Structure formats: structure tokens, C-alpha cells
Coordinates of C-alpha atoms and ligand atoms in Angstrom, one line a residue:
X1 CA 12.9 2.2 10.0
X2 CA 10.0 1.7 7.5
X3 CA 6.8 0.5 9.0
X4 CA 4.1 -1.7 7.5
X5 CA 0.5 -1.9 8.6
X6 CA -2.4 -3.8 7.0
X7 CA -6.0 -4.5 7.8
X8 CA -8.7 -6.7 6.4
X9 CA -12.1 -7.3 8.2
X10 CA -15.4 -5.6 9.0
X11 CA -14.0 -2.3 10.3
X12 CA -13.3 0.7 8.3
X13 CA -9.7 0.1 7.4
X14 CA -8.4 3.7 7.2
X15 CA -8.6 4.6 10.9
X16 CA -6.9 1.3 11.8
X17 CA -4.2 1.9 9.3
X18 CA -3.5 5.5 10.4
X19 CA -3.5 4.6 14.0
X20 CA -1.1 1.7 13.3
X21 CA 1.3 4.0 11.4
X22 CA 1.3 6.4 14.4
X23 CA 2.2 3.5 16.6
X24 CA 5.1 2.7 14.3
X25 CA 6.3 6.4 14.0
X26 CA 9.0 5.7 16.6
X27 CA 10.9 3.5 14.1
X28 CA 11.8 6.6 12.2
X29 CA 10.6 7.6 8.7
X30 CA 10.3 10.4 6.2
X31 CA 7.1 9.8 4.3
X32 CA 3.9 7.8 4.6
X33 CA 1.1 6.4 2.4
X34 CA -2.0 4.2 2.3
X35 CA -3.7 2.0 -0.2
X36 CA -7.3 0.9 0.2
X37 CA -9.8 -0.9 -2.0
X38 CA -13.2 0.9 -1.6
X39 CA -16.6 -0.8 -1.7
X40 CA -16.8 0.0 -5.5
X41 CA -13.6 -1.9 -6.1
X42 CA -11.4 1.1 -6.7
X43 CA -7.8 0.9 -5.5
X44 CA -7.0 4.3 -4.0
X45 CA -3.5 5.3 -3.0
X46 CA -2.6 8.5 -1.0
X47 CA 0.9 9.5 0.0
X48 CA 2.7 12.4 1.6
X49 CA 6.2 13.4 2.4
X50 CA 6.7 14.1 6.1
X51 CA 4.7 12.9 9.1
X52 CA 1.6 10.6 9.3
X53 CA -0.3 13.8 10.2
X54 CA 0.7 15.2 6.8
X55 CA -0.7 12.1 5.2
X56 CA -3.9 12.6 7.2
X57 CA -4.2 16.3 6.1
X58 CA -3.8 15.4 2.4
X59 CA -6.0 12.3 2.4
X60 CA -8.6 13.7 4.8
X61 CA -11.0 15.0 2.0
X62 CA -10.5 12.1 -0.3
X63 CA -12.3 8.7 -0.5
X64 CA -10.8 6.7 2.3
X65 CA -13.6 4.1 2.5
X66 CA -13.1 0.4 2.5
X67 CA -12.5 -2.6 4.7
X68 CA -9.2 -3.6 3.4
X69 CA -6.0 -1.6 3.1
X70 CA -2.2 -1.4 3.5
X71 CA -0.1 1.5 4.8
X72 CA 3.5 2.4 5.1
X73 CA 6.0 4.7 6.6
X74 CA 9.1 5.0 4.5
X75 CA 12.7 5.6 5.5
X76 CA 14.5 6.4 2.3
X77 CA 17.1 4.0 1.0
X78 CA 16.6 4.2 -2.8
X79 CA 15.6 7.7 -3.9
X80 CA 15.1 10.8 -1.9
X81 CA 12.2 11.2 0.6
X82 CA 9.4 12.6 -1.5
X83 CA 5.8 11.9 -2.4
X84 CA 6.6 10.0 -5.5
X85 CA 9.0 7.7 -3.8
X86 CA 6.7 7.1 -0.8
X87 CA 4.9 3.7 -0.8
X88 CA 2.5 2.2 -1.8
X89 CA 3.5 1.8 -5.4
X90 CA 1.0 0.8 -8.2
X91 CA 1.9 -1.7 -10.8
X92 CA 1.7 -0.5 -14.5
X93 CA -1.9 -1.6 -14.9
X94 CA -3.0 0.0 -11.6
X95 CA -4.3 -3.4 -10.4
X96 CA -1.7 -4.0 -7.8
X97 CA -0.4 -1.9 -4.9
X98 CA 2.7 -2.8 -2.9
X99 CA 4.4 -1.7 0.3
X100 CA 7.9 -2.9 1.1
X101 CA 10.5 -2.7 3.9
X102 CA 14.1 -3.8 3.2
X103 CA 16.3 -3.5 0.2
X104 CA 16.1 -5.4 -3.1
X105 CA 19.9 -5.7 -3.8
X106 CA 19.5 -6.7 -7.5
X107 CA 16.8 -4.1 -8.3
X108 CA 19.0 -2.4 -10.9
X109 CA 19.4 -5.5 -13.0
X110 CA 15.7 -6.3 -12.6
X111 CA 14.8 -2.8 -13.6
X112 CA 16.9 -2.9 -16.7
X113 CA 15.1 -6.2 -17.8
X114 CA 11.7 -4.7 -17.2
X115 CA 12.6 -1.5 -19.0
X116 CA 13.6 -3.6 -22.0
X117 CA 10.1 -5.0 -21.8
X118 CA 8.7 -1.5 -22.1
X119 CA 8.0 -0.8 -18.4
X120 CA 8.2 2.8 -17.3
X121 CA 9.1 3.8 -13.7
X122 CA 7.7 6.8 -11.9
X123 CA 9.9 6.5 -8.7
X124 CA 13.5 5.7 -7.9
X125 CA 12.6 3.0 -5.6
X126 CA 13.4 -0.7 -5.5
X127 CA 9.8 -1.3 -4.4
X128 CA 8.3 -0.1 -7.7
X129 CA 10.6 -2.6 -9.4
X130 CA 9.2 -5.4 -7.3
X131 CA 5.6 -4.6 -8.0
X132 CA 6.2 -4.3 -11.7
X133 CA 8.1 -7.6 -11.6
X134 CA 5.2 -9.3 -9.9
X135 CA 2.8 -8.0 -12.5
X136 CA 5.2 -8.8 -15.4
X137 CA 5.6 -12.4 -14.2
X138 CA 1.8 -12.8 -13.7
X139 CA 1.0 -11.5 -17.2
X140 CA 3.8 -13.0 -19.2
X141 CA 3.5 -16.5 -17.6
X142 CA -0.3 -16.2 -17.2
X143 CA -0.1 -17.1 -13.5
X144 CA -2.4 -16.5 -10.5
X145 CA -1.2 -13.8 -8.2
X146 CA 0.2 -16.0 -5.5
X147 CA 2.3 -18.0 -7.9
X148 CA 3.5 -14.8 -9.5
X149 CA 4.6 -13.5 -6.1
X150 CA 6.4 -16.8 -5.4
X151 CA 8.2 -16.7 -8.8
X152 CA 9.1 -13.0 -8.4
X153 CA 10.4 -13.4 -4.9
X154 CA 12.5 -16.3 -5.9
X155 CA 14.4 -14.0 -8.3
X156 CA 14.9 -11.3 -5.7
X157 CA 18.2 -10.9 -3.8
X158 CA 17.9 -8.9 -0.6
X159 CA 15.6 -8.2 2.2
X160 CA 11.9 -7.7 2.2
X161 CA 8.7 -7.5 4.1
X162 CA 5.9 -6.8 1.7
X163 CA 2.1 -6.4 1.6
X164 CA 0.3 -6.5 -1.7
X165 CA -3.3 -5.6 -2.7
X166 CA -4.9 -6.6 -6.0
X167 CA -8.1 -4.7 -6.8
X168 CA -9.4 -7.8 -8.7
X169 CA -9.3 -9.7 -5.5
X170 CA -10.7 -7.2 -3.0
X171 CA -10.8 -9.7 -0.1
X172 CA -7.2 -10.6 0.0
X173 CA -3.8 -9.3 1.2
X174 CA -0.7 -11.2 0.3
X175 CA 2.3 -10.6 2.7
X176 CA 5.8 -12.1 2.7
X177 CA 9.1 -11.6 4.5
X178 CA 12.8 -12.3 4.3
X179 CA 15.2 -10.7 6.8
X180 CA 12.7 -8.0 7.6
X181 CA 10.1 -8.5 10.3
X182 CA 6.3 -9.0 9.7
X183 CA 3.6 -10.0 12.2
X184 CA 0.0 -11.0 11.5
X185 CA -2.5 -10.4 14.2
X186 CA -5.5 -12.7 14.3
X187 CA -8.8 -11.2 15.3
X188 CA -12.4 -12.4 15.0
X189 CA -13.0 -12.6 11.3
X190 CA -10.3 -9.9 10.8
X191 CA -6.6 -9.7 10.4
X192 CA -3.9 -7.1 11.2
X193 CA -0.5 -6.9 9.6
X194 CA 2.4 -4.9 11.0
X195 CA 6.2 -4.7 11.2
X196 CA 6.0 -5.3 15.0
X197 CA 3.2 -6.0 17.4
X198 CA 2.6 -2.4 18.6
X199 CA -0.1 -1.5 16.1
X200 CA -1.8 -4.9 16.8
X201 CA -2.0 -5.1 20.6
X202 CA -5.1 -3.0 21.0
X203 CA -7.1 -5.4 18.8
X204 CA -5.8 -8.9 19.6
X205 CA -3.0 -10.7 21.4
X206 CA -2.9 -13.6 19.0
X207 CA -0.1 -13.3 16.4
X208 CA 1.9 -15.2 13.9
X209 CA 5.5 -14.1 13.2
X210 CA 6.2 -14.8 9.6
X211 CA 9.6 -16.6 9.0
X212 CA 12.0 -15.9 6.2
X213 CA 10.7 -16.8 2.7
X214 CA 7.1 -17.3 4.0
X215 CA 4.1 -15.9 2.2
X216 CA 0.8 -15.3 4.0
X217 CA -2.5 -15.3 2.2
X218 CA -4.9 -13.4 4.3
X219 CA -8.6 -13.2 3.7
X220 CA -11.3 -12.1 6.1
X221 CA -13.5 -14.8 7.5
X222 CA -11.1 -17.5 6.3
X223 CA -8.2 -19.2 8.0
X224 CA -4.8 -17.6 7.2
X225 CA -2.7 -19.7 4.8
X226 CA 1.1 -19.7 4.8
X227 CA 3.2 -21.1 2.0
X228 CA 6.9 -21.0 1.3
X229 CA 8.4 -19.7 -2.0
X230 CA 7.8 -23.1 -3.5
X231 CA 4.2 -23.2 -2.6
X232 CA 4.6 -25.8 0.2
X233 CA 2.0 -25.1 2.9
X234 CA 3.3 -24.3 6.4
X235 CA 1.4 -24.5 9.6
X236 CA 1.1 -21.1 11.2
X237 CA 2.5 -21.0 14.8
X238 CA 0.1 -18.8 16.7
X239 CA 1.8 -17.0 19.7
X240 CA 0.4 -14.9 22.5
X241 CA 1.8 -11.4 22.9
X242 CA 2.2 -10.0 26.4
X243 CA 2.2 -6.2 25.9
X244 CA -0.2 -3.6 27.3
X245 CA -1.5 -0.6 25.4
X246 CA -0.4 1.7 28.2
X247 CA 3.2 0.7 27.6
X248 CA 2.9 2.3 24.2
X249 CA 1.7 5.7 25.3
X250 CA 3.4 8.7 26.8
X251 CA 1.7 8.6 30.2
X252 CA 1.8 12.3 30.8
X253 CA 5.4 12.9 29.8
X254 CA 6.1 15.3 26.9
X255 CA 8.2 12.8 25.1
X256 CA 8.7 9.0 25.1
X257 CA 12.4 9.5 25.7
X258 CA 11.8 11.3 29.0
X259 CA 9.2 8.7 30.0
X260 CA 11.7 6.0 29.3
X261 CA 14.5 7.7 31.2
X262 CA 12.2 8.0 34.2
X263 CA 11.0 4.4 33.9
X264 CA 14.5 3.0 34.5
X265 CA 14.2 2.3 38.2
X266 CA 11.1 0.2 37.6
X267 CA 12.4 -1.3 34.3
X268 CA 15.5 -2.5 36.1
X269 CA 13.4 -4.0 38.8
X270 CA 11.5 -5.9 36.1
X271 CA 14.8 -6.9 34.5
X272 CA 16.1 -8.3 37.8
X273 CA 12.9 -9.8 39.1
X274 CA 13.4 -13.5 39.9
X275 CA 17.0 -13.3 38.7
X276 CA 18.8 -11.2 41.4
X277 CA 17.7 -12.7 44.7
X278 CA 19.2 -10.9 47.7
X279 CA 17.2 -12.9 50.2
X280 CA 18.9 -16.2 49.1
X281 CA 22.0 -14.5 47.9
X282 CA 22.1 -15.6 44.3
X283 CA 21.8 -14.5 40.7
X284 CA 20.0 -16.9 38.4
X285 CA 19.7 -16.6 34.6
X286 CA 17.7 -19.6 33.2
X287 CA 19.9 -19.6 30.1
X288 CA 23.0 -20.1 32.2
X289 CA 21.3 -22.9 34.1
X290 CA 20.1 -24.6 30.8
X291 CA 23.4 -24.3 29.0
X292 CA 25.9 -24.3 31.8
X293 CA 28.5 -26.6 30.2
X294 CA 28.5 -24.8 26.9
X295 CA 28.9 -21.4 28.5
X296 CA 31.5 -22.5 31.1
X297 CA 33.5 -24.3 28.4
X298 CA 33.7 -21.2 26.2
X299 CA 37.2 -20.4 25.1
X300 CA 36.2 -16.8 24.4
X301 CA 33.1 -14.6 24.2
X302 CA 32.6 -12.4 21.2
X303 CA 30.0 -9.7 21.6
X304 CA 28.3 -8.4 18.4
X305 CA 26.0 -5.4 18.4
X306 CA 25.4 -1.9 16.9
X307 CA 24.9 1.6 18.3
X308 CA 24.0 1.8 21.9
X309 CA 23.9 -1.9 22.3
X310 CA 27.6 -2.0 21.2
X311 CA 28.3 0.4 24.1
X312 CA 26.6 -2.0 26.5
X313 CA 28.8 -4.7 25.0
X314 CA 31.9 -2.7 25.9
X315 CA 30.8 -2.7 29.5
X316 CA 30.0 -6.4 29.2
X317 CA 33.6 -7.1 28.3
X318 CA 34.8 -5.4 31.5
X319 CA 32.3 -7.4 33.6
X320 CA 32.9 -10.8 32.0
X321 CA 36.7 -10.5 31.9
X322 CA 36.8 -9.3 35.5
X323 CA 34.5 -11.9 37.0
X324 CA 34.8 -14.9 34.7
X325 CA 38.4 -14.5 33.5
X326 CA 37.4 -15.5 30.0
X327 CA 38.6 -13.2 27.1
X328 CA 35.9 -11.1 25.5
X329 CA 36.0 -9.3 22.2
X330 CA 33.5 -6.7 21.3
X331 CA 32.7 -6.2 17.6
X332 CA 30.5 -3.9 15.5
X333 CA 28.2 -6.5 13.9
X334 CA 28.5 -4.6 10.6
X335 CA 32.3 -5.1 10.6
X336 CA 32.3 -8.6 11.9
X337 CA 30.0 -9.9 9.2
X338 CA 32.2 -8.8 6.4
X339 CA 35.5 -9.9 7.8
X340 CA 36.6 -13.5 7.8
X341 CA 36.6 -13.8 11.5
X342 CA 38.5 -16.5 13.3
X343 CA 35.6 -18.2 15.1
X344 CA 34.6 -21.8 15.8
X345 CA 32.6 -24.1 18.0
X346 CA 34.6 -23.2 21.1
X347 CA 33.4 -19.6 21.0
X348 CA 30.2 -18.1 22.4
X349 CA 28.8 -15.1 20.6
X350 CA 26.7 -12.7 22.6
X351 CA 24.4 -10.7 20.3
X352 CA 22.9 -7.6 21.9
X353 CA 20.0 -5.8 20.4
X354 CA 17.1 -3.8 21.7
X355 CA 14.9 -4.4 18.7
X356 CA 16.0 -7.9 18.0
X357 CA 15.8 -6.9 14.3
X358 CA 19.0 -5.1 13.4
X359 CA 20.1 -6.4 10.0
X360 CA 23.8 -6.4 10.7
X361 CA 23.5 -8.1 14.0
X362 CA 21.3 -10.8 12.5
X363 CA 23.8 -11.4 9.7
X364 CA 26.7 -11.6 12.2
X365 CA 24.7 -14.2 14.1
X366 CA 24.2 -16.2 10.9
X367 CA 27.9 -16.1 10.1
X368 CA 28.9 -17.2 13.7
X369 CA 26.3 -20.0 13.6
X370 CA 27.6 -21.4 10.4
X371 CA 31.1 -21.6 12.0
X372 CA 29.7 -23.6 14.9
X373 CA 29.7 -20.9 17.6
X374 CA 27.0 -21.0 20.3
X375 CA 24.8 -17.9 20.2
X376 CA 23.4 -16.1 23.3
X377 CA 21.0 -13.3 22.6
X378 CA 20.3 -10.3 24.8
X379 CA 17.2 -8.6 23.4
X380 CA 14.2 -6.5 24.5
X381 CA 11.6 -7.1 21.8
X382 CA 10.0 -10.4 22.7
X383 CA 9.5 -12.7 19.7
X384 CA 11.6 -10.6 17.4
X385 CA 14.0 -12.2 14.9
X386 CA 17.2 -12.4 17.0
X387 CA 15.7 -14.3 19.9
X388 CA 14.2 -16.6 17.4
X389 CA 17.5 -17.4 15.7
X390 CA 19.8 -17.7 18.8
X391 CA 20.5 -20.9 20.7
X392 CA 19.6 -19.3 24.0
X393 CA 19.5 -15.9 25.6
X394 CA 18.0 -13.5 28.2
X395 CA 15.4 -10.9 27.5
X396 CA 16.1 -7.6 29.3
X397 CA 12.4 -7.1 30.0
X398 CA 12.3 -3.3 30.2
X399 CA 9.1 -3.0 28.2
X400 CA 8.7 -1.4 24.7
X401 CA 11.2 1.4 24.0
X402 CA 9.6 3.9 21.6
X403 CA 12.0 6.9 21.7
X404 CA 14.6 6.5 18.9
X405 CA 17.4 7.3 21.3
X406 CA 17.9 4.2 23.4
X407 CA 17.8 4.8 27.2
X408 CA 16.2 2.1 29.4
X409 CA 17.3 -0.6 27.0
X410 CA 20.9 0.4 27.6
X411 CA 20.7 0.1 31.3
X412 CA 18.7 -3.2 30.9
X413 CA 21.4 -4.6 28.7
X414 CA 24.1 -3.6 31.2
X415 CA 22.1 -5.2 34.0
X416 CA 21.7 -8.5 32.1
X417 CA 25.4 -8.5 31.3
X418 CA 26.1 -7.9 35.0
X419 CA 23.9 -10.8 35.9
X420 CA 25.5 -13.0 33.3
X421 CA 29.0 -12.2 34.5
X422 CA 28.1 -12.8 38.1
X423 CA 26.4 -16.1 37.5
X424 CA 29.1 -17.4 35.2
X425 CA 31.8 -16.1 37.5
X426 CA 30.2 -17.9 40.5
X427 CA 29.9 -21.2 38.5
X428 CA 33.5 -20.9 37.4
X429 CA 34.8 -20.1 40.9
X430 CA 36.5 -17.0 39.5
X431 CA 34.6 -14.5 41.7
X432 CA 35.2 -14.4 45.5
X433 CA 32.1 -15.2 47.5
X434 CA 32.4 -12.0 49.5
X435 CA 32.5 -9.9 46.3
X436 CA 29.6 -11.9 44.8
X437 CA 27.4 -11.2 47.8
X438 CA 28.4 -7.6 47.9
X439 CA 27.5 -7.1 44.3
X440 CA 24.2 -8.8 44.7
X441 CA 23.4 -6.3 47.5
X442 CA 24.6 -3.3 45.4
X443 CA 22.8 -4.4 42.3
X444 CA 19.5 -4.6 44.2
X445 CA 20.0 -1.1 45.4
X446 CA 20.5 0.4 41.9
X447 CA 16.9 1.2 41.2
X448 CA 16.6 3.2 44.4
X449 CA 19.8 5.1 43.6
X450 CA 18.5 5.8 40.1
X451 CA 15.5 7.4 41.7
X452 CA 17.9 9.8 43.5
X453 CA 19.6 10.7 40.2
X454 CA 16.3 11.3 38.6
X455 CA 15.5 13.9 41.3
X456 CA 18.2 16.0 39.7
X457 CA 16.2 16.4 36.5
X458 CA 15.4 20.1 37.2
X459 CA 19.0 20.9 38.0
X460 CA 20.2 19.2 34.8
X461 CA 17.5 21.0 32.8
X462 CA 18.7 24.4 34.1
X463 CA 22.3 23.4 33.5
X464 CA 21.6 22.3 29.9
X465 CA 20.4 25.8 28.9
X466 CA 23.9 27.1 29.5
X467 CA 25.3 24.8 26.8
X468 CA 22.9 25.1 23.9
X469 CA 25.4 27.5 22.2
X470 CA 28.0 24.7 21.8
X471 CA 28.7 23.1 18.4
X472 CA 31.0 20.5 19.9
X473 CA 31.1 18.5 23.1
X474 CA 33.7 16.1 24.5
X475 CA 32.8 13.3 26.9
X476 CA 35.6 11.7 28.9
X477 CA 35.6 8.6 31.1
X478 CA 37.9 5.7 32.1
X479 CA 37.4 2.1 32.8
X480 CA 33.7 1.2 33.2
X481 CA 32.8 4.8 32.5
X482 CA 34.6 5.0 29.2
X483 CA 31.7 3.3 27.3
X484 CA 29.3 5.6 29.2
X485 CA 31.3 8.6 27.8
X486 CA 30.7 7.1 24.3
X487 CA 27.0 6.6 25.1
X488 CA 26.6 10.1 26.5
X489 CA 28.2 11.6 23.3
X490 CA 26.0 9.4 21.1
X491 CA 22.8 10.5 22.9
X492 CA 23.7 14.2 22.4
X493 CA 24.5 13.9 18.7
X494 CA 21.5 11.8 18.0
X495 CA 18.9 14.2 19.3
X496 CA 20.4 17.6 19.5
X497 CA 22.6 17.4 16.4
X498 CA 25.5 18.8 18.3
X499 CA 28.8 17.1 17.3
X500 CA 30.0 15.1 20.3
X501 CA 32.8 12.7 20.9
X502 CA 33.4 10.2 23.7
X503 CA 37.0 9.4 24.6
X504 CA 39.0 7.5 27.2
X505 CA 40.1 10.3 29.4
X506 CA 43.8 9.5 29.1
X507 CA 43.7 9.6 25.4
X508 CA 42.6 13.3 25.5
X509 CA 46.2 14.4 25.3
X510 CA 46.7 12.4 22.1
X511 CA 44.5 14.7 20.0
X512 CA 41.2 16.1 21.4
X513 CA 43.1 18.4 23.8
X514 CA 43.8 20.5 20.7
X515 CA 40.1 21.3 20.5
X516 CA 39.8 22.7 24.0
X517 CA 39.2 26.4 24.3
X518 CA 36.8 28.6 26.2
X519 CA 33.9 27.5 24.1
X520 CA 34.4 23.7 24.5
X521 CA 32.2 21.9 27.1
X522 CA 33.8 18.7 28.4
X523 CA 31.7 16.3 30.3
X524 CA 33.9 14.3 32.6
X525 CA 32.9 11.1 34.4
X526 CA 34.8 11.7 37.6
X527 CA 33.3 9.5 40.3
X528 CA 35.3 8.3 43.2
X529 CA 36.8 5.1 42.1
X530 CA 40.3 3.6 41.4
X531 CA 40.8 6.1 38.5
X532 CA 39.8 9.2 40.5
X533 CA 43.3 10.7 40.8
X534 CA 43.9 10.2 37.1
X535 CA 40.7 11.9 36.1
X536 CA 41.4 14.7 38.5
X537 CA 44.6 15.4 36.5
X538 CA 42.6 15.3 33.3
X539 CA 40.2 17.9 34.6
X540 CA 43.2 20.1 35.6
X541 CA 44.5 19.8 32.1
X542 CA 41.2 20.9 30.6
X543 CA 40.9 23.9 33.1
X544 CA 44.5 24.9 32.3
X545 CA 43.2 25.4 28.7
X546 CA 40.0 27.2 29.9
X547 CA 37.6 24.5 28.8
X548 CA 34.2 24.2 30.5
X549 CA 34.0 21.2 32.7
X550 CA 30.7 19.5 33.6
X551 CA 31.8 16.9 36.1
X552 CA 29.8 13.9 37.3
X553 CA 31.1 13.2 40.8
X554 CA 30.3 11.1 43.8
X555 CA 28.2 12.9 46.3
X556 CA 30.2 15.0 48.8
X557 CA 33.2 15.4 46.5
X558 CA 34.5 18.9 47.2
X559 CA 37.8 18.7 45.3
X560 CA 36.3 18.5 41.9
X561 CA 33.5 20.8 42.8
X562 CA 36.1 23.5 43.3
X563 CA 37.7 22.9 39.9
X564 CA 34.7 22.2 37.6
X565 CA 32.3 24.7 36.1
X566 CA 29.2 22.5 36.8
X567 CA 28.9 19.5 39.0
X568 CA 26.3 16.7 39.1
X569 CA 26.6 14.7 42.4
X570 CA 25.7 11.1 42.2
X571 CA 25.1 8.4 44.8
X572 CA 28.0 6.0 45.5
X573 CA 28.0 2.5 44.2
X574 CA 30.7 -0.1 43.4
X575 CA 32.8 0.7 40.4
X576 CA 31.5 -2.0 38.1
X577 CA 27.9 -0.8 38.6
X578 CA 28.6 2.9 38.1
X579 CA 27.5 2.9 34.4
X580 CA 23.9 2.2 35.7
X581 CA 24.1 5.5 37.6
X582 CA 26.3 7.7 35.5
X583 CA 24.4 7.1 32.3
X584 CA 21.2 8.7 33.6
X585 CA 22.4 12.3 34.0
X586 CA 23.9 12.1 30.5
X587 CA 20.6 10.9 29.0
X588 CA 18.9 13.9 30.8
X589 CA 21.5 16.3 29.6
X590 CA 21.1 15.3 26.0
X591 CA 17.3 15.3 26.3
X592 CA 17.2 18.8 27.8
X593 CA 19.7 20.3 25.4
X594 CA 17.7 18.9 22.5
X595 CA 14.4 20.2 23.9
X596 CA 16.0 23.7 24.4
X597 CA 17.1 23.6 20.8
X598 CA 13.5 22.7 19.7
X599 CA 14.5 19.4 18.2
X600 CA 12.2 16.5 17.6
X601 CA 13.5 14.3 20.5
X602 CA 11.5 11.2 19.9
X603 CA 12.0 11.1 16.1
X604 CA 15.4 12.7 15.3
X605 CA 16.1 13.4 11.7
X606 CA 17.6 10.6 9.6
X607 CA 17.6 8.1 12.4
X608 CA 15.6 4.9 12.7
X609 CA 14.7 2.9 15.8
X610 CA 15.0 -0.5 14.2
X611 CA 17.6 -0.6 11.5
X612 CA 16.4 -3.5 9.3
X613 CA 18.6 -2.7 6.4
X614 CA 22.4 -2.7 6.3
Ligands
G6P701 C1 19.6 2.3 15.8 C2 19.0 2.9 17.0 C3 19.9 2.8 18.2 C4 20.3 1.4 18.5 C5 20.9 0.7 17.2 C6 21.1 -0.7 17.4 O1 20.7 3.0 15.4 O2 18.6 4.3 16.7 O3 19.3 3.4 19.3 O4 21.3 1.4 19.5 O5 20.1 0.9 16.1 O6 19.8 -1.3 17.6 P1 19.4 -2.6 18.3 O7 17.9 -2.7 18.2 O8 20.1 -3.7 17.6 O9 19.9 -2.4 19.7

């Protein structure tokens, strides 16, 4: 969702900016633009609706010279996606150019005030309001630019990450953030600016993550200066990022999503490395060691998350309740933050987020913190906002996830939740030693079993062609596989735009069964576990109404094979680890159906990877 890139230094800025925007494409966007100050001191802005490649085509024959510039990919919030609403936006005088991620909540009031002062607006964006406001403050109060930015930002309610150019100061970028991420990369006499580290890694591994209400003044060949909104200087904390360029590229796969699906055996090995130790029969999470008493003393866990991470949370509830005998609630962060939840210092909140930047999850954390709860983060993006605001946590360590539809992050989250449940259960004495040891053994075998599932890729690809006609899909599962059904349905709708619903299988007869006819594909998670007989009956009910059943079964299952229209056989594992296996064919099914339908798998319409606005 919205991407920011900036550059100042000795290089030509335009290629750095465009490459950076491409690295951020995965976040989801609908238009793009750049602003550069050329050697003659002109401030040029080029914008285009559509992809970064559309921007390149339209800017290609224009003057793109200059060693300083800012660039943006926009995901529409205020005003439709079009060239006029794309960023950067000029101020009225044409001296300033601004790009912005986030939402200025009081933009309408500010706009009215500025209109009363005679300002005219070209776009429908809140961003144009902000750049006009900065200029208005500067001119009316006769301030230098930095002070004008401070004053303007103090009057703003909402979220922002901004970068600002002033053609009268061609060696300076001003950047600021509140509730929307912004990273400054420090090179030799040059600086890079971006919404996350991915556009920066190929140039430098030294970065500063701006904190809320901090403003960076960036000039080439000078030390970066950071101040707060009241002009108090703050010491930049330089961090080292540990990301390789190869991790950000497709490595021979046609799409990032397929690459990431196939990475799961190795990403889970990375996730478990040093944590699941079959040789010494233990599971260690450093956060559990460091905060043992606080975690063991929890009266209750509350999991907050959005989207796919919320589905992982549902599996986490089963795991923690089974092995630790502590009650767990799972909440959509967006609902939790606007209720008046009963929560206090005896509660532990587990915040799950791939990006570590989801606005609703961050707000839920802030609310829980204010009420005294202890916050445990489960994130992927190292150094992102959520890990920086939680009391402790565990990274899932599955590497950068670029495809908008989350895949390896989901299995990484489920794995961390499994490790958490096992280590807490062990410490509380609520899990039998025999079961604990068995689960450690089973967990270590999951990556190998995932490899076996991935070998079915061709079979699933062929099977998917049969179902591209469908307008609706139903996904059914029970117990640990119910959240997998939800996740399978989400994957399909996200990338193929086919309507799909996940349901607990037994609930089918309370509504969805009315939808079943000869056209309706029903994906049933029917592995051999405690629920097997029940699921078998559900399949019979679907077949009695001539629905098309695609069944995920345990290898060797003949009974369901005789009933179902299509069968995907999966290696056996223990019931609580099944989601790590059953998720993969559903990811592949969604992927291949979307490819067959010619959809843009990695950047599905209207979706964003990192939802930094509510
Ligand atoms: C967006 C993404 C989803 C993701 C959700 C939560 O909707 O497209 O893939 O599950 O946000 O994101 P988070 O980064 O907090 O896990």
C-alpha cells in the first residue's frame, strides 16, 4: 500500500527511484509518480495511472536529469486512481513537491480553511491539502521550511510518511513519519529513503527507521539530522539490515507467489532453526525464556491480527488452549481497537503480522498496552513498527514475502505459534512428555513432507483448469483445518476474483448447503483425523446434491477417493500440525486457477501487501 522512495547523492536519481518503486510494487498500488530537481534548478513532476512501467513510458522522453528526487506508488484512499490524484503534488507556487503515505483525517477541515484563503486544489487528495498547508504556513508566518513542516504536522490528525522537495533548496529532502513506516538508508555521501528496506538493500545495509513524529533533514555530504515536531534534536539510531538482494527477486519462477509457495520447506527450516531441537528434545523460544513468569502467569491470551495472520491466530488458539490450558481469544484488530475490550495487566496480547506495519494491528497493540497488557509480537519484517512497539516477540524468519497473497508467512506464523504452545505447555506442565517429544519429532519432519506436497504441483495445475468456470467455491474443514478452509477461500478470492467462502464443515447444513448444485465446487479438508467420519458424512451430503468435491485426503485413503470428484493425497502428520501440510495444495490451487484466468497473481487488483491505513 503506497510506496515512497527518495534519493539524494551523486548518482542520477531517476534510475534509482524507478528501480526502488519496482521493488515496492508488491505493496499494491494503482498509480505512480516522480519529482526531481534538475541541474538547472527546475522541479519536474511526472505521474501516470497504472504501473511503474506506465510511468516509465510517459516520462521516458522528458527531462529526468538530477541527483535528487522523490517517487511514489499510490493506493487510492481519497479520490479515484488517476493521473491527477497520483503523487507527487506541487504546492500552489510550484516550489514544493510532496509525496505521502497514510491518511490525513482532518483534511476536509484544513482544505476548507485553505480554500477560504484563496487556495485552489487540482486533486481530490489529502496529500495536496498537506503540501498547500505547509506552503501556507511558511508564507503566512514567514518561516523556514523545516519550521513550517513542524507547524503544519502539528495541526495534522492522522497518519503520514512524507517526503518533501523544495526547488529553492536543491540539496535537501525533508521526510517525516507518524504511524506509517519510513526508512532512511545511509550510503557514502548519499541517502536513500523508502517505505521499507527493499529499495535500499542493494546500495547500503545501514539504515535509520524513523519513529513517530520525527522529521529527517537529509542533505548529501552532510550528517542526517532528526528533530521532533517541536524541533528538539534526536540522535539517529543506525541499524544494520540483514537482507540479500536475491531474496527480493523471482529466482526463475514466473511469479513471487509461486516462488514463495515453493520456499516453504526451507523457510520453515529457517523459522525452526535453533528453536526446535530434536537432538536434545526441546523447543526454545528466547522470548519465552526471557519473559517466562509474565507469560506463564497470563490469565488469558488475546490474539489480534488481520487477514491471513488472523487465520494463523485461529490455529494458534487451538494450539495454545490444547497444550497450555490457557483461554485464548482471537480478534480482528480492526474490531478490537474500536470496542471497549475488557483487558488488563493479567492478559497477554499476541499480535500477529507479516509486515509488522498493519495500521489496525498497531492500534490494537497501543490500546492493549495502555490497559497494561503484555504484548508479544509474531512478525516477519525485521525492524518494522510492530516488533519495535511490542514488549517481546518472535520473528518468523521466513524471508521477505513479496506476493500480495500471503503464503510462506502463514506457515511461518503457524510454526511459531506451535513452538510457543509447546514451550509454554512444557513449562506449565500441561503437556505430557510423550506428546511433547512426539510433536518435536513430527514438527521437524514437516519441511520434508511439504516437499512431497509440492511435487503435486503439476497434478494441481491440471486439476485447476477444470474449475476455472466456477463463480463460487466453498471450502470446508473442521478443527485445526477449519482456519485452513478460511485461508484457502481467501487465497482464491484474492487472486482469482472468484467468490469463495470457508466454513466449518458441520455448519454447511445451516446455510451454504442451499448453494450446492452441479456447478458448485466444494473443497473439503478430509484428512484422517478424529473428525474423519464426520467429514465423510459431509462429503456424502454434498454428493447427494451433485456438488463437485475436491477432497484433500491422507495418502492411501480409498473411501473418500471413491466418493470425491478430485482427490489430492497428502502425507500423514499429527492432527495439530496438519494445517502446515493442508494449506499448501490450497495455495497452489488458488495460484493455478488465477494463472489460468490470466489474473495478475502478484499484484491483484485493489489489494495491498502492507495495509498502513485503516
Ligand atoms: C493485507 C494483505 C494480507 C495480510 C493482511 C494482514 O490484507 O494483503 O496478505 O494477511 O494485510 O497483514 P499483516 O502484514 O499484518 O500480516
